[in-house]
Coordinates of C-alpha atoms in Angstrom, one line a residue:
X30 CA -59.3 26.0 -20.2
X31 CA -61.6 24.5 -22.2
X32 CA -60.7 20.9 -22.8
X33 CA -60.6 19.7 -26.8
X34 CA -61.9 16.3 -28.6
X35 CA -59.4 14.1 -28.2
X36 CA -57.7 15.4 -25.1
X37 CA -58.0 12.0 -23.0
X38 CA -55.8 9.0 -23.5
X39 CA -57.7 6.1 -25.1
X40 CA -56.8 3.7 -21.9
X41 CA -57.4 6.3 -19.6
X42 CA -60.0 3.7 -17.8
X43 CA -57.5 1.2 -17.4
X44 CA -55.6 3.0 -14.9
X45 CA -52.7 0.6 -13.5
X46 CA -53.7 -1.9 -16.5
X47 CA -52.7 0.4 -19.2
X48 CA -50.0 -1.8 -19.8
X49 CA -51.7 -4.6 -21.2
X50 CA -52.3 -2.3 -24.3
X51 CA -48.4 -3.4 -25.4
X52 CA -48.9 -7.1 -24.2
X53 CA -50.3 -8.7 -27.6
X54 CA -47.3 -6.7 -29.6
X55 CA -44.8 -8.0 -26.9
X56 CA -46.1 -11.8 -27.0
X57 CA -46.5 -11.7 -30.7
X58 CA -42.6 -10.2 -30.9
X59 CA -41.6 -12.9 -29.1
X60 CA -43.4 -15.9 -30.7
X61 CA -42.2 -14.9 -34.3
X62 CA -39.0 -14.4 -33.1
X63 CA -39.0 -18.4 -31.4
X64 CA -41.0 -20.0 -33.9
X65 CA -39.2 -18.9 -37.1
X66 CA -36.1 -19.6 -38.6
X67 CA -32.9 -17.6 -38.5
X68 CA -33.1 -16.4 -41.7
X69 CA -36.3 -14.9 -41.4
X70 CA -35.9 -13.6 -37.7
X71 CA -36.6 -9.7 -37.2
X72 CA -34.3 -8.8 -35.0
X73 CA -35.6 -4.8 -34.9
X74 CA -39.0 -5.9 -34.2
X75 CA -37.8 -8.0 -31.1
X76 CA -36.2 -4.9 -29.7
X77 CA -38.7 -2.8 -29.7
X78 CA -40.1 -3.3 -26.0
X79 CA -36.6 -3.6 -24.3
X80 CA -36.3 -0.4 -26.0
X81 CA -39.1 1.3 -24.8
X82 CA -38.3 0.2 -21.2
X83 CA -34.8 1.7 -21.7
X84 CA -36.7 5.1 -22.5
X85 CA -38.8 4.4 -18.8
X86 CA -35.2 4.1 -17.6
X87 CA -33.8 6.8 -19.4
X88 CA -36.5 9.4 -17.9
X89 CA -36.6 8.3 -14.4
X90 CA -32.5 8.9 -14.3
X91 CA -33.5 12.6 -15.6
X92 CA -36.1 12.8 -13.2
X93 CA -33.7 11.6 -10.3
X94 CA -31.0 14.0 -11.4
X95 CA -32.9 17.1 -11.7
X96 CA -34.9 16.4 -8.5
X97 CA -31.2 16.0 -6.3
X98 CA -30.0 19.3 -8.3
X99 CA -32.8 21.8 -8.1
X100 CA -32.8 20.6 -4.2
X101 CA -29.2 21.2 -3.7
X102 CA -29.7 24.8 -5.6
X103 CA -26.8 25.2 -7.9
X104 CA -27.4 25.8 -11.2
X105 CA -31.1 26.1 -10.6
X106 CA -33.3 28.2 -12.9
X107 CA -36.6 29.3 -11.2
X108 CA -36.6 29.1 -7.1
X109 CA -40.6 28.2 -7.3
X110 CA -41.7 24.9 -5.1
X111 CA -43.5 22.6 -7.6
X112 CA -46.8 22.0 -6.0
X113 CA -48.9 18.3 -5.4
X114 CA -51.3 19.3 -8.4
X115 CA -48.3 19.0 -10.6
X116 CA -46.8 16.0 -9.3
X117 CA -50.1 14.4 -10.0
X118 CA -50.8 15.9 -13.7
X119 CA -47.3 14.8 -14.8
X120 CA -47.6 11.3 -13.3
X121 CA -48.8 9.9 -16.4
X122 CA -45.6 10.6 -18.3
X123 CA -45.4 6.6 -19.4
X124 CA -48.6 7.2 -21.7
X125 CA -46.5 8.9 -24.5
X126 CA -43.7 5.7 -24.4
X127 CA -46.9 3.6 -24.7
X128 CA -48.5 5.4 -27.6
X129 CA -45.4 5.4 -29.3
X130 CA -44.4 1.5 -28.6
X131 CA -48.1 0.6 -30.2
X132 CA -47.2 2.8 -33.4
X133 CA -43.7 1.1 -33.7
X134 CA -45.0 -2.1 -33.8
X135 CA -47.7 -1.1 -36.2
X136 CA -45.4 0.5 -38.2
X137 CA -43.1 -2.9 -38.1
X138 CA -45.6 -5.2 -38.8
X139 CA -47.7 -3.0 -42.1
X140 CA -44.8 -0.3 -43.3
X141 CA -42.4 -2.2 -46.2
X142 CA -39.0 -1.4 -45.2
X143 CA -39.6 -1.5 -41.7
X144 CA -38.7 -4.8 -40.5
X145 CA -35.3 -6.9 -40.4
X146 CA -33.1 -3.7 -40.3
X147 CA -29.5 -3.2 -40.8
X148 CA -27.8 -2.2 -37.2
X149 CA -25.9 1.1 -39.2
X150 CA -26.3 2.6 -42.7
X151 CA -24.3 6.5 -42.8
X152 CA -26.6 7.3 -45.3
X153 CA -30.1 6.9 -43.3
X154 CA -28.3 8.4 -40.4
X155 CA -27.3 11.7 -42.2
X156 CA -31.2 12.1 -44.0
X157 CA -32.4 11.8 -40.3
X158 CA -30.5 14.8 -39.1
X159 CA -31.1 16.9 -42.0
X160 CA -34.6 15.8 -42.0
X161 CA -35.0 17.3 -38.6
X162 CA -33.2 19.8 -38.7
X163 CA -35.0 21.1 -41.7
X164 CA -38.9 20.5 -41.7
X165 CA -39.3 19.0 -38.2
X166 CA -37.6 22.0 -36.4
X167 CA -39.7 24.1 -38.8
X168 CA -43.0 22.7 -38.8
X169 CA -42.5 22.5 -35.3
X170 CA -41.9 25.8 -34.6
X171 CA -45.0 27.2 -36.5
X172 CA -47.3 24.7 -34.8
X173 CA -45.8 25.4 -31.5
X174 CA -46.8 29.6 -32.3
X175 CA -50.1 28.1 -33.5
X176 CA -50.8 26.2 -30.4
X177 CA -50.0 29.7 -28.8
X178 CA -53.3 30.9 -30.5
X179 CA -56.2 31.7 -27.8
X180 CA -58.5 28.4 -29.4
X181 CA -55.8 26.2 -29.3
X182 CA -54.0 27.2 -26.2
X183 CA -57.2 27.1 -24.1
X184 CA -58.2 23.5 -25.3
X185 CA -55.0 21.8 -25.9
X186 CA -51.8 23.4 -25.1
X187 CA -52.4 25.2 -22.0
X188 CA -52.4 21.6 -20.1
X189 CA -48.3 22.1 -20.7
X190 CA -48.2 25.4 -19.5
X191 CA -49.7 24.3 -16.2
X192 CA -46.4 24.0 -15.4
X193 CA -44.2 27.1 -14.7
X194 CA -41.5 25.3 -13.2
X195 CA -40.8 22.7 -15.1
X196 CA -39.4 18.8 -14.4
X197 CA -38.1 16.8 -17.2
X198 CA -41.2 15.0 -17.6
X199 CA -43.0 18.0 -18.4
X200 CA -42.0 17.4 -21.5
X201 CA -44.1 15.0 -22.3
X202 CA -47.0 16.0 -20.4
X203 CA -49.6 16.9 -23.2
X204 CA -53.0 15.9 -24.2
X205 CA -53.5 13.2 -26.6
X206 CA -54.3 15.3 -29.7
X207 CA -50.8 17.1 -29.0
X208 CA -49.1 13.7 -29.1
X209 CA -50.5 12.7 -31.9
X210 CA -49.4 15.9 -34.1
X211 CA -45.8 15.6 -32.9
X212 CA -45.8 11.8 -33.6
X213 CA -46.4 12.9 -37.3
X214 CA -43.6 15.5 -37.3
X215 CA -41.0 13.3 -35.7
X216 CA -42.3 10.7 -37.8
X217 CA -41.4 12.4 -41.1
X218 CA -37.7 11.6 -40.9
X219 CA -38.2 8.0 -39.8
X220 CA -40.9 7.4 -42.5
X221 CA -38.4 8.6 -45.3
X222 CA -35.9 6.8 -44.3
X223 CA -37.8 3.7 -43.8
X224 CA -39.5 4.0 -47.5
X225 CA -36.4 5.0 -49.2
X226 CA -34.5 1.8 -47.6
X227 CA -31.8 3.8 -45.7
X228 CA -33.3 3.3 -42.2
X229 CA -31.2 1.4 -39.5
X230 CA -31.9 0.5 -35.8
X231 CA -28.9 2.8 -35.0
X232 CA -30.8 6.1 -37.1
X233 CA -34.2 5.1 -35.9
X234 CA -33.6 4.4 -32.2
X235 CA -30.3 7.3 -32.2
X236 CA -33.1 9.6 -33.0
X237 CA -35.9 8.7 -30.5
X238 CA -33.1 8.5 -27.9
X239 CA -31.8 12.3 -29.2
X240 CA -35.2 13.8 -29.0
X241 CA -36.0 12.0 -25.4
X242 CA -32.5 13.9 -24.2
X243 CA -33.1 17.0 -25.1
X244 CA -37.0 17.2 -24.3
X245 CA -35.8 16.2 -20.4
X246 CA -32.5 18.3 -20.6
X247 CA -35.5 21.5 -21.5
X248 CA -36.8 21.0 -18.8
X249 CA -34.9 20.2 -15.9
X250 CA -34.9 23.6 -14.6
X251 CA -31.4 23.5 -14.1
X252 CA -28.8 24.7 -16.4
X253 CA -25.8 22.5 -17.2
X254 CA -24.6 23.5 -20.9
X255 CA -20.8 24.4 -20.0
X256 CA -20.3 28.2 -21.4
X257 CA -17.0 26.9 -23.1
X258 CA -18.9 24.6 -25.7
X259 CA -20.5 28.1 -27.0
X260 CA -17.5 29.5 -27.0
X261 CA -15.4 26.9 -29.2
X262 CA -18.0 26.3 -31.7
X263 CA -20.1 29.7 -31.7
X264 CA -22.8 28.2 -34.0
X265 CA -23.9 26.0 -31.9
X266 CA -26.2 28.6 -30.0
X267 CA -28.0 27.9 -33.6
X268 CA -28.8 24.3 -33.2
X269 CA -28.7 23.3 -29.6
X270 CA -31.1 25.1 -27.0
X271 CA -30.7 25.1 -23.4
X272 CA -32.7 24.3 -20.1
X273 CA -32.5 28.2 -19.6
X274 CA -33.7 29.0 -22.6
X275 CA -36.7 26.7 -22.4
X276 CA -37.9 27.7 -19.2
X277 CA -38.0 31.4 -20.1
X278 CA -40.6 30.1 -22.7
X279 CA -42.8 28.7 -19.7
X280 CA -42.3 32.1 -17.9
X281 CA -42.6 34.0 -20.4
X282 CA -45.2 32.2 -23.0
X283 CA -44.7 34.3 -26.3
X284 CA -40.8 34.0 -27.0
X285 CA -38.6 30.9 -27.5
X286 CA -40.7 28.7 -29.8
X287 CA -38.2 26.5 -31.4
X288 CA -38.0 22.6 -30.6
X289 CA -34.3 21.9 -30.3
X290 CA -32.9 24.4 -32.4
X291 CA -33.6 28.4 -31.7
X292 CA -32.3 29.0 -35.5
X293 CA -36.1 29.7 -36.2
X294 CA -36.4 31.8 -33.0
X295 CA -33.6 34.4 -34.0
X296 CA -34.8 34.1 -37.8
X297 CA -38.5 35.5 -36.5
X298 CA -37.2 37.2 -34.4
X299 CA -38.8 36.0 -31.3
X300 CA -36.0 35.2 -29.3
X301 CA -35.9 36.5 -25.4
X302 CA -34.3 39.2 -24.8
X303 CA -33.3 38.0 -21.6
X304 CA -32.0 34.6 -22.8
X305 CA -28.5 35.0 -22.6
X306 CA -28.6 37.2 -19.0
X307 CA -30.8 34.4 -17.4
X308 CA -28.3 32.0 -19.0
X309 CA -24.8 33.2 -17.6
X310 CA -26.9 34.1 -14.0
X311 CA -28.3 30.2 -14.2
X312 CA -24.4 29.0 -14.5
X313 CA -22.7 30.5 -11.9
X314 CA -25.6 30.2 -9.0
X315 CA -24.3 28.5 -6.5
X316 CA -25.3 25.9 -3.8
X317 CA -28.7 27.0 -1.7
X318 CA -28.2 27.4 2.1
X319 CA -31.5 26.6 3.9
X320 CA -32.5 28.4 6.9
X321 CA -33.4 24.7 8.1
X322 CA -32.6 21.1 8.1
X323 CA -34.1 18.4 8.0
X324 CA -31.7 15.1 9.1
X325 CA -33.4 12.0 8.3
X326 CA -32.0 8.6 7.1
X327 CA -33.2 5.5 4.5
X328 CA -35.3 3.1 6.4
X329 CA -34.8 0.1 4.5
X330 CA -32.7 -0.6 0.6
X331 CA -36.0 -0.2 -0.9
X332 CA -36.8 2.9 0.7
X333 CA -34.9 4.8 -2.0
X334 CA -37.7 4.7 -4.3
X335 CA -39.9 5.7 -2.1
X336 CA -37.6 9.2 -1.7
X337 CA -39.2 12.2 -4.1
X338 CA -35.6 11.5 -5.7
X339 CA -37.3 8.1 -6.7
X340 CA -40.8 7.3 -8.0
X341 CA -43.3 9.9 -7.4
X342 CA -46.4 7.2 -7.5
X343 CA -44.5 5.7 -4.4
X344 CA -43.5 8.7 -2.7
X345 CA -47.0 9.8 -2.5
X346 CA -48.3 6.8 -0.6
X347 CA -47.6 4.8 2.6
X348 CA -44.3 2.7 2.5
X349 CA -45.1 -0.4 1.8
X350 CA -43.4 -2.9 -0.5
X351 CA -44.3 -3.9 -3.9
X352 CA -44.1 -6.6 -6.1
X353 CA -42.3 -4.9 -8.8
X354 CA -39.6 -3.6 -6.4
X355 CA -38.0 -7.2 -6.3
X356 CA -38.2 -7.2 -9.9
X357 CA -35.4 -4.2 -9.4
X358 CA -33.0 -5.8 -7.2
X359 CA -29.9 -5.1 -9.3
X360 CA -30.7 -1.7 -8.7
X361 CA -31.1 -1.9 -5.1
X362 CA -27.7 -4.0 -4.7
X363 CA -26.7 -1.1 -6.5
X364 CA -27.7 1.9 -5.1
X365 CA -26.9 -0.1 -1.4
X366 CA -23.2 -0.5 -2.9
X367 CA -23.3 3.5 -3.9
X368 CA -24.1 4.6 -0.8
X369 CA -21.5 2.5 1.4
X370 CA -18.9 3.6 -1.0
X371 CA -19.9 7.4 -1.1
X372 CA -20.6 7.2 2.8
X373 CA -22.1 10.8 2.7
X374 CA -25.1 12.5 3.5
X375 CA -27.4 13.6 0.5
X376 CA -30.4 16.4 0.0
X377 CA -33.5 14.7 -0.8
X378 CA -35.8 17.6 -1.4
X379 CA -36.5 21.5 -1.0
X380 CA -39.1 23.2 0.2
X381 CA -40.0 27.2 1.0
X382 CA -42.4 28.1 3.3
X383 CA -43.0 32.2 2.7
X384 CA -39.2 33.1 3.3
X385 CA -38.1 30.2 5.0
X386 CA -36.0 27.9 3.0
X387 CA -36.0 24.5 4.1
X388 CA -33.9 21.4 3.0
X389 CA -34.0 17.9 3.8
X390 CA -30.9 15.6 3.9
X391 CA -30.9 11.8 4.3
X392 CA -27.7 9.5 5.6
X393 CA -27.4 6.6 3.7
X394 CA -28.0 4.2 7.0
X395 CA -31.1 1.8 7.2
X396 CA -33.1 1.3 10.2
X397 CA -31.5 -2.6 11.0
X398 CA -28.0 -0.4 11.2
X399 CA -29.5 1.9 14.1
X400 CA -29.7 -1.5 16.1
X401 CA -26.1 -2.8 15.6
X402 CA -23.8 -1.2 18.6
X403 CA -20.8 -1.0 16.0
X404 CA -22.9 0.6 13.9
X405 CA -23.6 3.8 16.2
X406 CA -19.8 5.2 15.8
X407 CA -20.0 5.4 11.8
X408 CA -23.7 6.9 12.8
X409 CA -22.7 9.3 15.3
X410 CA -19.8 10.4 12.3
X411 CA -22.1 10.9 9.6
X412 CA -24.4 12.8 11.7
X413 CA -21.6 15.4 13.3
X414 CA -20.3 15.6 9.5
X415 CA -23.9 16.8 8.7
X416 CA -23.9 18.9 11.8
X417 CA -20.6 20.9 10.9
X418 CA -21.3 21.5 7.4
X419 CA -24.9 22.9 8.3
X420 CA -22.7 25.3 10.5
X421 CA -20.2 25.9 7.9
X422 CA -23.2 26.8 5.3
X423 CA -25.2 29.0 8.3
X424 CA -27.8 26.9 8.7
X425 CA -30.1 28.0 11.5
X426 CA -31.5 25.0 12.7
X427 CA -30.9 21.2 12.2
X428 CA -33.5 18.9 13.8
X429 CA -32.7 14.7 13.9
X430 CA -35.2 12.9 12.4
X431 CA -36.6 9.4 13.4
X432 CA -33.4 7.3 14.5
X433 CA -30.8 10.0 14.0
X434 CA -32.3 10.9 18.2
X435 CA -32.0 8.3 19.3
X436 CA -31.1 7.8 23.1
X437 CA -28.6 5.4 23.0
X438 CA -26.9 6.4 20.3
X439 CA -26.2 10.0 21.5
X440 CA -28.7 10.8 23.6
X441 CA -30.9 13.0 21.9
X442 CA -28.4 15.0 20.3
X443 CA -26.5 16.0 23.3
X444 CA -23.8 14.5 22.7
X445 CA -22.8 16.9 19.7
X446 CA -23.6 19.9 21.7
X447 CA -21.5 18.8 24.6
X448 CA -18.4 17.9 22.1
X449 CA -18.7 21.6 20.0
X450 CA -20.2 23.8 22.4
X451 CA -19.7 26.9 20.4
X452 CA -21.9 25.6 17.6
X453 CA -23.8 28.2 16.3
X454 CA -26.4 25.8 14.3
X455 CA -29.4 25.2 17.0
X456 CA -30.0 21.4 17.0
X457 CA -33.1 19.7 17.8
X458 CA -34.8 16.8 18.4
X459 CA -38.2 17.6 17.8
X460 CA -39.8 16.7 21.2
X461 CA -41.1 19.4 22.4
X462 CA -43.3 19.5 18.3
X463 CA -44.3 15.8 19.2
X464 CA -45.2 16.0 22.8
X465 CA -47.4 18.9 21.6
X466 CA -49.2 16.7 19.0
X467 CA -49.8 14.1 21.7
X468 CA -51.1 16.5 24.1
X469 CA -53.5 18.0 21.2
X470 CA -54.7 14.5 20.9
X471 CA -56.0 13.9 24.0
X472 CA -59.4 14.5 24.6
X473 CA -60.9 17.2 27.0
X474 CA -62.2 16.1 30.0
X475 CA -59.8 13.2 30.4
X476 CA -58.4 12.8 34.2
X477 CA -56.2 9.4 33.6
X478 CA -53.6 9.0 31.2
X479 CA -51.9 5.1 30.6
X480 CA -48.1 5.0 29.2
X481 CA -47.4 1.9 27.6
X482 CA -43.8 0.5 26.2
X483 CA -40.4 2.5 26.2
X484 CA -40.5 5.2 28.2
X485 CA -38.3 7.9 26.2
X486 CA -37.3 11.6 26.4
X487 CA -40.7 12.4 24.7
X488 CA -42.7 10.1 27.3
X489 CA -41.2 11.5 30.1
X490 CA -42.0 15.2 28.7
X491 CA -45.6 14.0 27.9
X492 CA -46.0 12.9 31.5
X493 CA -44.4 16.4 32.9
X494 CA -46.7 17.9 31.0
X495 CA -50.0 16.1 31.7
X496 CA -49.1 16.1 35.5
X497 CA -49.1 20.4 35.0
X498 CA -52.5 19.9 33.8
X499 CA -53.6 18.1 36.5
X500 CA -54.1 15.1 35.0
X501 CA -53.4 11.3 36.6
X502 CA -50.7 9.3 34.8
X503 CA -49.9 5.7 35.0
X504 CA -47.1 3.7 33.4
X505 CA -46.5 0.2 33.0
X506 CA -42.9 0.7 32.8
X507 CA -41.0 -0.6 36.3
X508 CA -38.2 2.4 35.6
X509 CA -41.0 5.3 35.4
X510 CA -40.1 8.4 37.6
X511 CA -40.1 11.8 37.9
X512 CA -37.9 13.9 35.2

């Protein structure tokens, strides 16, 4: 591709510090709001950043949902693993809420009409929706076939279609150019509502909120439009697309134009043919079984945004904890509470290697739990629960993951085998994959070896296995011996 002028963000530099683009808006919001009277208070203006944050909010719960659901597999649309380029290329999805919060409060502060809104007026609400449904979904549709065109696809567009499977962030991921042509299409029901003194802050947020849903329902790569809505009003097929029917446009590049609506698609005739089939197949798939499994726990109540089911700028770095997190303690408290109450263990993410499908699932236990002795038996539970089902699905392997083997709570996983001896489902420890890294590690040449600390299962087998090379090893431990 070829990038075109105006593909870059305009705080791009800032990196992090993007933010501080919205902070003279936000402090001047404020300060009117303080400093004048009642009477002449905008109330619409002051909501303007709390409602941008509730879009942040809004996206990460899509983000969440449709990472948990393409990882458990039913439902799912396309099987392909979304690779670290993407993850990286979409992380900038915020840019879009920014560029739209500065244009809001422009709008606010220069457009008459804009400011001191009525909370509901039918008549604004009813112009919005046949506003859009009639020259947004229209316009849209022609410049989406004309974005399609080689010179426009290779400089602008084709930084969407990066992305063959698609997250609901996707969405959003365009260059700056892009943005700015939608913002004048979306813009069109907003600004004649706003001039014609029929806009409310229920038709003007309702419709952001509408167009933030479906974008991140299109492309959640999983379907979840129930068959019977179709079926009880049959012309809704008209107005309302689906996840399915969005990702066959990513697959398939040339069909399935339309916005929201595929009216335009089956009026030009470039509807999929496959649409429906990849539809009804999308519905009924069923729950993935993985060849392997992956059993680890949380590590600590903020370790849940750290998950690939939480924030991908954490999950790609070290865990460590950050300022902001504390800012989210009604959230933690929360999601703590959730997972006592549901008790269960959860998939965190999917992965394929070749033909090998491989899952992993978390149980919702921090590390400070591992250490309390009436802990272990609500421990030990959770993981034999995980062990069954993964025999019940015909999972092949299940390894225990960092306290889940521990010794003293069941003794590296023995203690399941020994209760169910016929299991079927090999479990593991993953020693013997450790001991080999160690042993890798250690320089050739070397003749002494010192063990410090706890001497585990994995020492002892490091120590077996250096003594077979002939080399010296020395522990500090008083309980060291021969295995």
């Amino acid at each position: 591709s070829k990038p075109g002028i105006l593909t870059d963000w305009p705080w791009k530099r800032l990196g992090s510090f993007k933010y501080v683009v919205l902070a003279p808006w936000v402090i001047h919001s404020i300060y009117s709001y303080t400093v004048k009277d009642e009477n002449e208070r905008d109330f619409s203006n002051l909501l303007i950043f709390p409602f941008l944050l509730s879009r942040m909010l809004h996206n990460q719960i899509w983000i969440t949902l449709s990472r948990y659901r393409t990882a458990k597999g039913n439902n799912r649309i396309l099987d392909k693993s979304i690779e670290f380029e993407q993850v990286d290329r979409e992380r900038n999805w915020d840019d879009q809420i920014l560029f739209n919060g500065t244009l809001f409060y422009l709008a606010n502060m220069t457009i008459p009409g804009a400011g001191r809104l009525l909370i509901w007026r039918t008549d604004g609400v009813i112009t919005t929706i046949l506003l859009h449904i009639g020259p947004v979904e229209f316009l849209y549709y022609w410049l989406h076939r004309a974005l399609h065109h080689h010179y426009l696809y290779s400089r602008y567009h084709s930084h969407h279609h990066s992305s063959i499977v698609t997250e609901p962030i996707t969405s959003v991921i365009h260059p700056f150019a892009e943005h700015i042509a939608y913002f004048l299409l979306f813009a069109i029901p907003m600004l004649t509502t706003t001039l014609t003194g029929t806009a409310s802050i229920v038709s003007l947020v309702g419709y952001i909120t509408y167009i933030d849903w479906m974008n991140n329902m299109g492309h959640c790569n999983f379907e979840l439009i129930p068959k019977r809505l179709f079926f009880i009003f049959p012309f809704l097929k008209y107005l309302m697309y689906t996840p399915s029917f969005h990702s066959l446009h990513h697959t398939q590049f040339r069909t399935n134009y339309s916005l929201f609506m595929p009216i335009y698609d089956y009026i030009y005739d470039t509807m999929d043919k496959s649409t429906d089939t990849l539809y009804k197949t999308s519905l009924h798939r069923e729950e993935e079984s993985p060849d392997v499994v992956h059993l680890t726990h949380l590590t600590t109540p903020e370790s849940i945004y750290h998950l690939r089911l939480g924030f991908a700028s954490l999950a790609s770095r070290p865990h460590t904890s950050k300022w902001y997190l504390w800012v989210m303690w009604p959230v933690t408290i929360w999601s703590m509470m959730v997972t006592r109450i549901y008790g269960r263990t959860f998939v965190v993410e999917r992965n394929i290697f070749k033909n090998l499908k491989l899952q992993t699932w978390a149980i919702p236990k921090y590390n400070i739990q591992y250490s309390m002795r009436w802990q272990r038996e609500s421990i030990n539970s959770l993981i034999e629960e995980a062990i069954l089902e993964a025999e019940d699905r015909g999972i092949k392997v299940l390894s225990l993951g960092l306290l889940n083997q521990g010794e003293e709570l069941n003794r590296n996983g023995e203690l399941y085998i020994r209760r169910r001896p016929q299991l079927k489902v090999k479990v593991v420890d993953g020693s013997s994959l450790a001991v080999a890294v160690v042993l890798n590690s250690i320089p050739k040449g070397t003749t002494q070896v010192l063990l410090r600390g706890h001497l585990s299962k994995v020492a002892y087998s490091i120590a077996f296995a250096l003594c077979q090379m002939g080399i010296q090893v020395c522990a500090t431990s008083n309980n060291f011996k021969a295995q």
